[in-house]
Amino acid sequence: MPLKIYNVLGREKQDFVPLEPGRVGMYVCGPTVQDYAHLGHAKTYLSFDMIVRYLRFTGCDVLYVQNLTDVGHLLDSGEDRILKKAAQVQAKPMQIVEYYTRSYFEDMDALGVVRPDISPRASGHVPEQIKMIETLIAKGHAYEANGSVYFDVTTAPDYGKLSNRRIETQAAGSREAVRDEKRHPEDFALWKKAEPEHILRWESPWGEGFPGWHIECSAMAKKYLGPTFDIHGGGVDNIFPHNESEIAQSECANDADFARYWILVGSLTVDGIKMSKSLGNFITIKDALKQHRPEVIRMFVYSAHYSSPVDYTGESLTAAANGWERLYGAVRLARQMKNDAPEGDAGNAILPRLDEARRDFLAAMDDDFNSPKAIAALQELTRDVNTLLNSGAAVGRGVLEAIETIYRELGGDVLGLIPAADTAGGDSRREAGLIGLLINLRAEARKNRDFATSDRIRDELKALGVILEDRPDGTVWRTN
RNA sequence: GGCGACGUAGCCAAGUGGUAAGGCAGAGCUCUGCAAAAGCUCGAUACGCCGGUUCGAAUCCGGCCGUCGCCUCCA
């Protein structure tokens, strides 16, 4: 079954056909590294993580480029976001950039996000940006005004095709336009003249200055993926003006189509309001990870379709945590049972269910990465797996392997929900030995019907974060 | 005001013409010394509201109401 993708450019679900069979070039707008990443960033980059993982799972050779914006992204006050932060904490701008870049990767690593193949920085690609601006001027799509350069949107006939925003023809003669350096209010900056106090500055044909925000993505996408490539991603909140301007610049400069498929991720809201730096209502990824394991945050994000907005509430993460616990509990149990499982294929009646679940999962993912539906396939499977594993009947090693494999591949490799191995106890043989000793002592107490002692052992271990479960074939433990 | 999404059980959420997936929460039951875990049973005569098309609509069309995003920095 072919993969279908909802292409925002054209607003329809389309068969995904890469330019080169088996190879996918993908560019995703990265963060402005000026502050700690929050759950909104997590939603966007976890969504593309799932997309990249799935493309690779299906055999595609993906080149994943995600930029880091470290210059040019201005506040509406006209200040550079990085410079403002640097002044606040009395640091060099590049210290700020480095600090938050490292923090960003720390967070993404913690969430299990596969790193992009290339993470180009805007400040490292100023020559490429200048060159593209020169091309645009030469072709009549841009003009210089007082040391700055602007893109003339009236020269891009398609301007607005992604966001469905059309240029207001009558707006061209408005008072604002006359007062401004810009010819039309919709024109956007490609290059900004640096005021004397502006630290981040580069030499250019138009004097000292710095690049605008949009041009970096056009220049870096071209450098690493070529003028035309397969997928461009980002958050929907950047559809205008950022993504729209990227298209205009790139297509006018290169005389070629820009990205062929546009995938945009819905925003994360908190109590119905978008989580954003400017509103100050954000929860950092670091804080969220203090409360929940990374798999739970992934579960939360993937429980809605990537294109939908998702509202964050405390209960929604708790629901994700509980749902994840059941899913992972089945895997953990299968792994534990594998340790002393009989050879043979006892319990192989589950195998057709495994195939069915795999088909349902892949069909859901092929349908525009429908992760909620894919997870549902795993959850339905989990019911049957739990029934088998808790039936008390012997289950052969091969069957347990098959069960573990489907969770590892679909739940783990694609969605990152299932840890590769159960780490509980694995990092401390001494701890495992001590807990085993207590379990044995408790078993003796239970045998003697000394329930006061057995319950005390269970309760006190629970207080230490070790949960005991009595099963027909013995007591197992896990950490919470 | 313009542009774009969306409104499905207490909550989250899938479902684009054929008679409402899945999860969380809740209740009861089985299992257990008691628990925990797991499983079973129970929930929308109904998909914001009103019309229309159709043999048939949550799904298509029109109108209305409401929510959110963008239009200005944001993933």
Coordinates of C-alpha atoms (C1' of nucleotides) in Angstrom, one line a residue:
Chain A
M1 CA 0.0 0.0 0.0
P2 CA 1.5 3.4 -0.9
L3 CA 2.1 6.0 1.7
K4 CA -0.3 8.9 1.5
I5 CA 0.6 12.3 2.9
Y6 CA -1.7 15.3 3.4
N7 CA 0.1 17.9 1.4
V8 CA -0.7 21.4 2.8
L9 CA 0.3 22.7 -0.6
G10 CA -2.8 21.8 -2.5
R11 CA -4.7 20.8 0.7
E12 CA -5.2 17.2 -0.2
K13 CA -4.0 13.7 0.7
Q14 CA -1.6 12.5 -2.0
D15 CA 0.4 9.4 -2.8
F16 CA 3.9 10.1 -1.7
V17 CA 6.3 9.7 -4.6
P18 CA 9.8 10.9 -3.9
L19 CA 11.8 12.6 -6.6
E20 CA 14.2 9.7 -6.6
P21 CA 12.8 6.3 -5.7
G22 CA 13.8 5.2 -2.2
R23 CA 15.4 8.5 -1.3
V24 CA 13.8 11.3 0.6
G25 CA 15.1 14.8 1.1
M26 CA 13.5 16.5 4.1
Y27 CA 13.8 19.9 5.6
V28 CA 12.2 20.9 8.9
C29 CA 12.3 24.4 10.4
G30 CA 14.3 24.2 13.6
P31 CA 14.1 26.2 16.8
T32 CA 15.5 29.7 17.5
V33 CA 18.1 28.8 20.1
Q34 CA 17.4 31.6 22.6
D35 CA 15.6 29.7 25.4
Y36 CA 14.8 26.3 26.7
A37 CA 12.7 24.1 24.5
H38 CA 9.1 23.5 25.6
L39 CA 6.4 20.9 25.0
G40 CA 5.3 22.8 21.9
H41 CA 8.7 22.1 20.4
A42 CA 8.5 18.5 21.6
K43 CA 5.2 18.0 19.7
T44 CA 6.7 19.3 16.5
Y45 CA 9.9 17.5 16.6
L46 CA 8.4 14.3 17.9
S47 CA 6.0 14.4 15.0
F48 CA 8.8 14.6 12.5
D49 CA 10.8 12.0 14.4
M50 CA 7.9 9.6 13.9
I51 CA 7.8 10.5 10.2
V52 CA 11.5 10.1 9.7
R53 CA 11.5 6.8 11.6
Y54 CA 8.6 5.5 9.6
L55 CA 10.1 6.5 6.3
R56 CA 13.3 4.7 7.2
F57 CA 11.4 1.7 8.6
T58 CA 9.8 1.3 5.2
G59 CA 13.2 1.3 3.6
C60 CA 13.6 4.9 2.5
D61 CA 17.0 6.5 2.6
V62 CA 16.1 9.8 4.3
L63 CA 18.4 12.9 4.4
Y64 CA 16.9 14.9 7.3
V65 CA 18.0 18.5 7.6
Q66 CA 16.8 20.7 10.4
N67 CA 18.3 24.1 10.9
L68 CA 19.1 26.1 14.0
T69 CA 18.2 29.7 13.9
D70 CA 20.8 31.7 15.7
V71 CA 20.6 35.0 13.9
G72 CA 18.1 37.2 12.2
H73 CA 15.0 36.3 14.0
L74 CA 13.7 39.6 15.2
L75 CA 11.3 40.6 17.8
D76 CA 8.5 43.0 16.8
S77 CA 10.5 45.7 18.6
G78 CA 13.1 45.2 16.0
E79 CA 15.6 43.6 18.3
D80 CA 17.4 40.4 17.5
R81 CA 16.1 37.7 19.7
I82 CA 19.5 36.3 20.4
L83 CA 21.0 39.7 21.1
K84 CA 18.3 40.7 23.5
K85 CA 18.9 37.6 25.5
A86 CA 22.6 38.1 25.5
A87 CA 22.2 41.6 26.8
Q88 CA 19.9 40.4 29.5
V89 CA 22.4 38.0 30.9
Q90 CA 25.5 39.9 29.9
A91 CA 26.9 37.2 27.7
K92 CA 28.3 37.0 24.2
P93 CA 25.6 36.2 21.7
M94 CA 27.3 33.0 20.6
Q95 CA 27.4 31.9 24.2
I96 CA 23.7 32.1 24.3
V97 CA 23.4 30.2 21.0
E98 CA 25.8 27.5 22.2
Y99 CA 24.1 27.1 25.6
Y100 CA 20.6 26.7 24.2
T101 CA 21.7 24.6 21.3
R102 CA 23.3 22.1 23.6
S103 CA 20.2 22.3 25.8
Y104 CA 18.0 21.6 22.8
F105 CA 19.9 18.5 21.8
E106 CA 19.9 17.3 25.4
D107 CA 16.2 17.5 25.4
M108 CA 15.7 15.9 22.1
D109 CA 18.1 13.1 23.0
A110 CA 16.2 12.6 26.2
L111 CA 13.0 12.2 24.3
G112 CA 14.6 9.7 22.0
V113 CA 14.4 12.0 19.0
V114 CA 16.7 10.8 16.3
R115 CA 19.1 13.6 15.5
P116 CA 18.9 15.2 12.1
D117 CA 21.6 14.2 9.6
I118 CA 22.5 17.9 9.2
S119 CA 21.8 20.7 11.7
P120 CA 23.0 23.8 9.9
R121 CA 23.2 27.1 11.7
A122 CA 22.0 30.3 10.0
S123 CA 25.1 32.2 11.2
G124 CA 27.3 29.6 9.4
H125 CA 25.6 30.2 6.1
V126 CA 25.7 33.9 5.6
P127 CA 27.7 33.7 2.3
E128 CA 25.0 31.4 0.9
Q129 CA 22.3 33.7 1.9
I130 CA 24.1 36.8 0.5
K131 CA 24.5 34.9 -2.8
M132 CA 20.8 34.1 -3.0
I133 CA 19.9 37.7 -2.2
E134 CA 22.2 38.9 -5.0
T135 CA 20.5 36.5 -7.4
L136 CA 17.1 37.7 -6.4
I137 CA 18.2 41.3 -6.9
A138 CA 19.6 40.5 -10.3
K139 CA 16.4 38.8 -11.4
G140 CA 14.3 41.8 -10.2
H141 CA 12.6 40.1 -7.3
A142 CA 14.4 42.1 -4.6
Y143 CA 15.5 45.7 -4.1
E144 CA 17.9 47.5 -1.9
A145 CA 16.7 50.4 0.3
N146 CA 19.0 52.3 2.6
G147 CA 21.4 49.4 3.3
S148 CA 18.6 46.8 3.6
V149 CA 17.2 44.5 1.0
Y150 CA 13.6 43.5 0.6
F151 CA 11.8 40.9 -1.4
D152 CA 9.2 42.4 -3.8
V153 CA 6.2 40.1 -3.3
T154 CA 4.4 41.5 -6.4
T155 CA 7.0 39.8 -8.5
A156 CA 6.1 36.3 -7.2
P157 CA 2.9 35.5 -8.9
D158 CA 2.3 32.4 -6.7
Y159 CA 2.8 34.4 -3.4
G160 CA 0.3 33.1 -1.0
K161 CA -0.2 29.6 -2.5
L162 CA 0.6 27.8 0.6
S163 CA -1.3 29.8 3.1
N164 CA -4.1 31.0 0.7
R165 CA -3.2 34.5 1.5
R166 CA -3.3 36.8 -1.4
I167 CA -1.7 40.2 -1.7
E168 CA -4.2 43.0 -1.3
T169 CA -3.6 45.1 -4.4
Q170 CA -5.0 48.3 -2.9
A171 CA -2.6 47.9 0.1
A172 CA 0.3 48.8 -2.1
G173 CA -0.4 52.5 -1.9
S174 CA -1.2 52.7 1.8
R175 CA 0.4 55.3 4.0
E176 CA 2.5 52.7 5.7
A177 CA 4.2 51.7 2.5
V178 CA 5.1 55.3 1.8
R179 CA 6.5 55.8 5.2
D180 CA 8.5 52.6 5.2
E181 CA 11.5 51.6 3.1
K182 CA 9.4 48.9 1.6
R183 CA 7.6 49.3 -1.6
H184 CA 4.7 47.2 -0.5
P185 CA 3.7 46.4 3.1
E186 CA 3.9 42.7 2.4
D187 CA 7.5 42.9 1.2
F188 CA 9.8 41.2 3.7
A189 CA 13.4 41.7 4.6
L190 CA 16.1 39.6 3.1
W191 CA 18.9 41.6 4.5
K192 CA 18.8 44.2 7.3
K193 CA 21.3 47.0 7.8
A194 CA 23.0 46.7 11.1
E195 CA 22.7 49.6 13.5
P196 CA 25.9 50.5 15.3
E197 CA 24.9 48.7 18.5
H198 CA 24.1 45.5 16.6
I199 CA 26.9 43.0 17.4
L200 CA 26.0 40.2 15.0
R201 CA 27.0 41.7 11.7
W202 CA 28.5 40.7 8.4
E203 CA 30.0 42.5 5.4
S204 CA 27.8 42.4 2.4
P205 CA 27.4 44.2 -1.0
W206 CA 24.9 46.5 0.8
G207 CA 27.1 47.4 3.8
E208 CA 27.3 45.7 7.2
G209 CA 24.2 43.9 8.2
F210 CA 22.6 40.6 8.9
P211 CA 20.2 38.2 7.1
G212 CA 16.5 38.2 7.5
W213 CA 14.8 35.2 9.1
H214 CA 13.2 33.6 6.0
I215 CA 16.2 33.5 3.7
E216 CA 18.2 31.2 6.0
C217 CA 15.9 28.3 5.4
S218 CA 15.9 28.8 1.6
A219 CA 19.7 29.0 1.4
M220 CA 20.3 26.0 3.7
A221 CA 17.7 23.8 2.1
K222 CA 19.2 24.5 -1.3
K223 CA 22.7 23.9 -0.1
Y224 CA 22.0 20.5 1.4
L225 CA 18.9 19.2 -0.5
G226 CA 19.1 21.0 -3.8
P227 CA 16.6 23.5 -5.3
T228 CA 13.8 21.0 -5.4
F229 CA 13.3 18.4 -2.6
D230 CA 10.6 16.1 -1.2
I231 CA 9.3 17.2 2.2
H232 CA 9.3 20.5 4.0
G233 CA 8.0 20.4 7.5
G234 CA 7.4 22.8 10.4
G235 CA 4.7 24.0 12.8
V236 CA 1.5 25.4 11.2
D237 CA 2.1 28.6 13.1
N238 CA 4.9 29.4 10.7
I239 CA 2.9 28.9 7.5
F240 CA 2.7 32.7 7.1
P241 CA 4.8 34.6 6.6
H242 CA 7.8 32.3 7.1
N243 CA 7.0 29.2 4.9
E244 CA 5.2 31.3 2.3
S245 CA 8.3 33.6 2.0
E246 CA 10.6 30.6 1.8
I247 CA 8.7 29.4 -1.2
A248 CA 8.7 32.8 -2.9
Q249 CA 12.4 33.4 -2.4
S250 CA 13.5 29.9 -3.4
E251 CA 11.3 29.5 -6.5
C252 CA 12.2 33.0 -7.7
A253 CA 15.9 32.5 -7.2
N254 CA 16.1 28.9 -8.4
D255 CA 13.5 28.9 -11.2
A256 CA 12.4 25.6 -9.8
D257 CA 9.8 24.2 -7.5
F258 CA 10.8 24.3 -3.9
A259 CA 9.4 21.5 -1.6
R260 CA 7.0 19.1 -3.2
Y261 CA 5.2 18.0 0.0
W262 CA 4.5 20.4 2.9
I263 CA 3.8 18.7 6.2
L264 CA 2.7 21.1 9.0
V265 CA 2.2 20.1 12.6
G266 CA -0.7 21.4 14.7
S267 CA 0.1 23.6 17.7
L268 CA 0.2 22.6 21.3
T269 CA -2.1 24.6 23.6
V270 CA -2.3 24.8 27.4
D271 CA -5.8 25.1 28.6
G272 CA -6.8 26.2 25.1
I273 CA -4.1 28.8 24.6
K274 CA -1.1 28.2 22.4
M275 CA 2.1 27.4 24.4
S276 CA 4.7 30.0 23.4
K277 CA 7.7 31.8 24.6
S278 CA 6.0 35.2 24.2
L279 CA 3.0 34.3 26.3
G280 CA 5.2 32.7 29.0
N281 CA 2.7 29.8 29.5
F282 CA 5.2 27.2 28.5
I283 CA 6.3 24.0 30.2
T284 CA 9.9 23.2 29.4
I285 CA 10.8 19.7 28.2
K286 CA 13.2 19.4 31.1
D287 CA 10.4 20.1 33.6
A288 CA 8.0 17.7 31.8
L289 CA 10.7 15.0 32.0
K290 CA 10.9 15.4 35.8
Q291 CA 7.3 14.3 35.9
H292 CA 7.1 11.7 33.2
R293 CA 9.3 9.3 31.3
P294 CA 10.1 10.2 27.7
E295 CA 7.9 7.4 26.4
V296 CA 4.9 8.9 28.1
I297 CA 5.5 12.3 26.5
R298 CA 5.7 10.5 23.2
M299 CA 2.5 8.6 23.9
F300 CA 0.8 11.9 24.8
V301 CA 2.0 13.6 21.5
Y302 CA 1.2 10.6 19.3
S303 CA -2.3 10.1 20.8
A304 CA -3.6 12.8 18.4
H305 CA -2.9 13.1 14.7
Y306 CA 0.2 15.3 14.0
S307 CA -1.8 17.9 12.2
S308 CA -4.3 18.4 15.0
P309 CA -3.9 20.9 17.8
V310 CA -3.4 19.2 21.1
D311 CA -4.4 20.7 24.4
Y312 CA -2.1 20.0 27.4
T313 CA -3.6 19.3 30.7
G314 CA -2.2 17.5 33.7
E315 CA -4.9 14.8 33.2
S316 CA -4.0 14.3 29.6
L317 CA -0.4 13.3 30.5
T318 CA -1.7 11.1 33.3
A319 CA -4.0 9.4 30.9
A320 CA -1.0 8.9 28.5
A321 CA 1.1 7.5 31.4
N322 CA -1.6 5.0 32.3
G323 CA -2.2 3.9 28.8
W324 CA 1.6 3.5 28.2
E325 CA 2.0 1.5 31.3
R326 CA -0.5 -1.1 30.1
L327 CA 1.3 -1.3 26.7
Y328 CA 4.7 -1.6 28.2
G329 CA 3.5 -4.0 30.9
A330 CA 2.8 -6.6 28.2
V331 CA 6.3 -6.2 26.7
R332 CA 7.9 -6.4 30.1
L333 CA 6.0 -9.5 31.0
A334 CA 6.9 -11.1 27.7
R335 CA 10.6 -10.4 28.3
Q336 CA 10.5 -11.7 31.8
M337 CA 8.7 -14.9 30.7
K338 CA 11.3 -15.4 28.0
N339 CA 14.0 -16.0 30.5
D340 CA 12.8 -19.4 31.4
A341 CA 10.3 -20.2 28.7
P342 CA 10.1 -23.7 27.2
E343 CA 11.3 -24.3 23.7
G344 CA 8.6 -24.9 21.1
D345 CA 5.6 -23.0 19.9
A346 CA 3.1 -23.3 22.7
G347 CA 0.6 -20.4 22.4
N348 CA 1.2 -20.0 18.7
A349 CA -2.5 -19.2 18.2
I350 CA -1.5 -15.6 18.9
L351 CA 0.7 -15.5 15.8
P352 CA -2.1 -14.6 13.3
R353 CA -3.1 -11.8 15.6
L354 CA 0.4 -10.5 15.5
D355 CA 0.3 -10.4 11.7
E356 CA -3.1 -8.7 11.8
A357 CA -1.9 -6.1 14.3
R358 CA 1.1 -5.4 12.1
R359 CA -1.1 -4.9 9.0
D360 CA -3.4 -2.6 10.9
F361 CA -0.5 -0.6 12.3
L362 CA 1.2 -0.2 8.9
A363 CA -2.1 0.7 7.2
A364 CA -2.7 3.4 9.7
M365 CA 0.9 4.8 9.3
D366 CA 0.6 4.7 5.5
D367 CA -2.5 6.8 5.8
D368 CA -0.8 10.1 6.5
F369 CA 1.1 8.9 9.6
N370 CA -2.1 8.2 11.6
S371 CA -0.4 7.5 14.9
P372 CA -3.6 7.4 17.1
K373 CA -5.0 4.6 14.9
A374 CA -1.6 2.8 14.8
I375 CA -1.4 2.9 18.6
A376 CA -5.0 1.6 18.8
A377 CA -3.8 -1.4 16.8
L378 CA -1.1 -2.0 19.4
Q379 CA -3.6 -1.6 22.2
E380 CA -6.0 -4.1 20.8
L381 CA -3.2 -6.5 20.3
T382 CA -2.1 -5.9 23.9
R383 CA -5.5 -7.1 25.2
D384 CA -4.9 -10.5 23.4
V385 CA -1.3 -10.7 24.4
N386 CA -2.1 -10.0 28.1
T387 CA -4.8 -12.7 28.0
L388 CA -2.3 -15.2 26.7
L389 CA 0.5 -14.2 29.0
N390 CA -1.7 -14.2 32.1
S391 CA -3.6 -17.4 31.2
G392 CA -1.1 -19.5 33.2
A393 CA -0.5 -21.7 30.2
A394 CA 3.0 -22.2 29.0
V395 CA 4.2 -20.0 26.1
G396 CA 7.1 -21.1 23.9
R397 CA 10.2 -19.0 23.6
G398 CA 9.6 -18.5 19.9
V399 CA 6.2 -17.1 20.4
L400 CA 7.4 -14.8 23.1
E401 CA 10.2 -13.7 20.7
A402 CA 7.5 -12.9 18.1
I403 CA 5.5 -10.9 20.5
E404 CA 8.5 -8.9 21.7
T405 CA 9.6 -8.3 18.1
I406 CA 6.4 -6.7 17.0
Y407 CA 6.4 -4.3 20.0
R408 CA 10.1 -3.6 19.5
E409 CA 9.7 -2.8 15.8
L410 CA 6.4 -1.0 15.7
G411 CA 6.2 0.4 19.2
G412 CA 9.9 0.9 19.6
D413 CA 11.7 1.5 16.3
V414 CA 8.8 3.5 14.7
L415 CA 7.1 5.3 17.6
G416 CA 9.9 5.1 20.3
L417 CA 7.3 4.0 22.9
I418 CA 9.0 0.8 23.9
P419 CA 12.5 0.8 25.4
A420 CA 14.9 -1.5 23.7
A421 CA 15.4 -3.4 26.9
D422 CA 14.0 -3.4 30.4
T423 CA 16.5 -1.3 32.4
A424 CA 14.9 -2.1 35.7
G425 CA 17.4 -3.9 37.8
G426 CA 19.7 -4.2 34.8
D427 CA 22.0 -1.5 36.0
S428 CA 22.5 -3.0 39.4
R429 CA 23.0 -6.7 40.0
R430 CA 23.3 -6.0 43.7
E431 CA 19.9 -4.3 43.8
A432 CA 18.3 -7.1 41.9
G433 CA 19.9 -9.6 44.2
L434 CA 18.6 -7.8 47.3
I435 CA 15.1 -7.5 46.0
G436 CA 15.2 -11.2 45.0
L437 CA 16.3 -12.0 48.6
L438 CA 13.4 -10.0 50.0
I439 CA 11.0 -11.7 47.6
N440 CA 12.2 -15.1 48.8
L441 CA 11.8 -14.1 52.4
R442 CA 8.3 -12.8 51.7
A443 CA 7.4 -16.1 49.9
E444 CA 8.4 -18.0 53.1
A445 CA 6.3 -15.6 55.2
R446 CA 3.3 -16.1 52.9
K447 CA 3.8 -19.9 53.0
N448 CA 3.7 -19.6 56.8
R449 CA 0.6 -17.4 56.5
D450 CA 2.6 -14.6 58.2
F451 CA 0.9 -11.9 56.2
A452 CA 1.9 -9.1 58.5
T453 CA 5.5 -9.8 57.5
S454 CA 4.8 -10.4 53.8
D455 CA 2.7 -7.2 53.5
R456 CA 5.4 -5.2 55.3
I457 CA 8.0 -6.3 52.8
R458 CA 5.7 -5.4 49.9
D459 CA 4.6 -2.0 51.4
E460 CA 8.1 -0.9 52.3
L461 CA 9.5 -1.9 48.9
K462 CA 6.7 0.0 47.3
A463 CA 7.6 3.1 49.3
L464 CA 11.1 2.7 47.8
G465 CA 9.6 2.5 44.3
V466 CA 9.7 -1.2 43.9
I467 CA 6.4 -2.8 43.0
L468 CA 5.8 -6.5 43.6
E469 CA 3.2 -8.5 41.7
D470 CA 2.3 -12.0 42.7
R471 CA 1.7 -14.2 39.7
P472 CA 0.8 -17.9 39.6
D473 CA 4.4 -18.8 38.7
G474 CA 6.0 -16.6 41.3
T475 CA 6.5 -12.9 42.3
V476 CA 7.9 -10.4 39.8
W477 CA 9.0 -6.9 40.5
R478 CA 9.4 -3.6 38.6
T479 CA 10.3 -0.1 39.5
N480 CA 7.9 2.8 38.9
Chain B
rG1 C1' -12.0 42.2 9.6
rG2 C1' -9.2 38.5 6.3
rC3 C1' -7.1 33.5 5.8
rG4 C1' -7.0 28.5 7.7
rA5 C1' -8.5 24.5 10.9
rC6 C1' -11.9 22.3 14.0
rG7 C1' -16.5 21.0 17.0
rU8 C1' -17.7 12.7 18.0
rA9 C1' -19.5 9.6 25.3
rG10 C1' -17.1 12.5 31.9
rC11 C1' -12.0 13.3 29.4
rC12 C1' -8.6 12.3 25.0
rA13 C1' -9.4 10.5 20.2
rA14 C1' -10.0 7.4 15.2
rG15 C1' -13.5 7.3 11.6
rU16 C1' -14.7 11.4 4.3
rG17 C1' -21.5 7.9 2.0
rG18 C1' -23.5 2.1 4.5
rU19 C1' -25.4 1.9 9.8
rA20 C1' -20.1 4.9 15.8
rA21 C1' -12.1 2.0 16.6
rG22 C1' -9.0 2.6 20.7
rG23 C1' -7.4 4.7 25.3
rC24 C1' -8.1 7.3 30.2
rA25 C1' -11.5 7.8 34.1
rG26 C1' -15.9 5.4 36.7
rA27 C1' -19.1 0.9 38.3
rG28 C1' -19.5 -4.5 38.9
rC29 C1' -17.2 -9.3 38.4
rU30 C1' -13.1 -13.1 37.9
rC31 C1' -8.2 -14.1 39.8
rU32 C1' -5.6 -13.1 44.9
rG33 C1' -4.6 -14.5 52.0
rC34 C1' -5.2 -9.2 50.9
rA35 C1' -3.3 -6.4 47.0
rA36 C1' -1.2 -5.3 42.4
rA37 C1' -1.4 -6.6 37.4
rA38 C1' -4.5 -8.7 33.8
rG39 C1' -9.1 -10.1 31.8
rC40 C1' -14.6 -9.9 31.4
rU41 C1' -19.2 -6.9 31.6
rC42 C1' -21.5 -1.9 31.5
rG43 C1' -21.5 3.7 28.2
rA44 C1' -23.0 8.0 22.7
rU45 C1' -30.6 5.6 19.2
rA46 C1' -26.0 9.2 18.5
rC47 C1' -21.5 12.5 16.1
rG48 C1' -22.4 21.6 17.9
rC49 C1' -27.4 23.5 15.9
rC50 C1' -30.9 24.0 11.6
rG51 C1' -32.1 22.8 6.7
rG52 C1' -30.8 20.2 2.0
rU53 C1' -28.9 16.1 -1.4
rU54 C1' -29.3 10.5 -1.1
rC55 C1' -32.3 4.2 -0.6
rG56 C1' -28.9 5.6 3.2
rA57 C1' -24.7 11.0 6.2
rA58 C1' -20.7 11.9 11.8
rU59 C1' -19.0 11.6 6.8
rC60 C1' -21.4 15.7 0.8
rC61 C1' -23.9 20.9 0.2
rG62 C1' -25.9 25.6 2.5
rG63 C1' -26.8 28.6 6.8
rC64 C1' -26.1 29.5 12.0
rC65 C1' -23.5 29.1 16.7
rG66 C1' -18.9 28.1 19.2
rU67 C1' -13.5 27.1 19.8
rC68 C1' -8.5 27.5 18.1
rG69 C1' -4.4 29.1 15.0
rC70 C1' -2.3 32.8 11.7
rC71 C1' -2.5 37.8 9.7
rU72 C1' 3.0 40.9 14.5
rC73 C1' 8.0 37.2 17.4
rC74 C1' 6.8 32.0 18.0
rA75 C1' 7.5 24.8 16.5

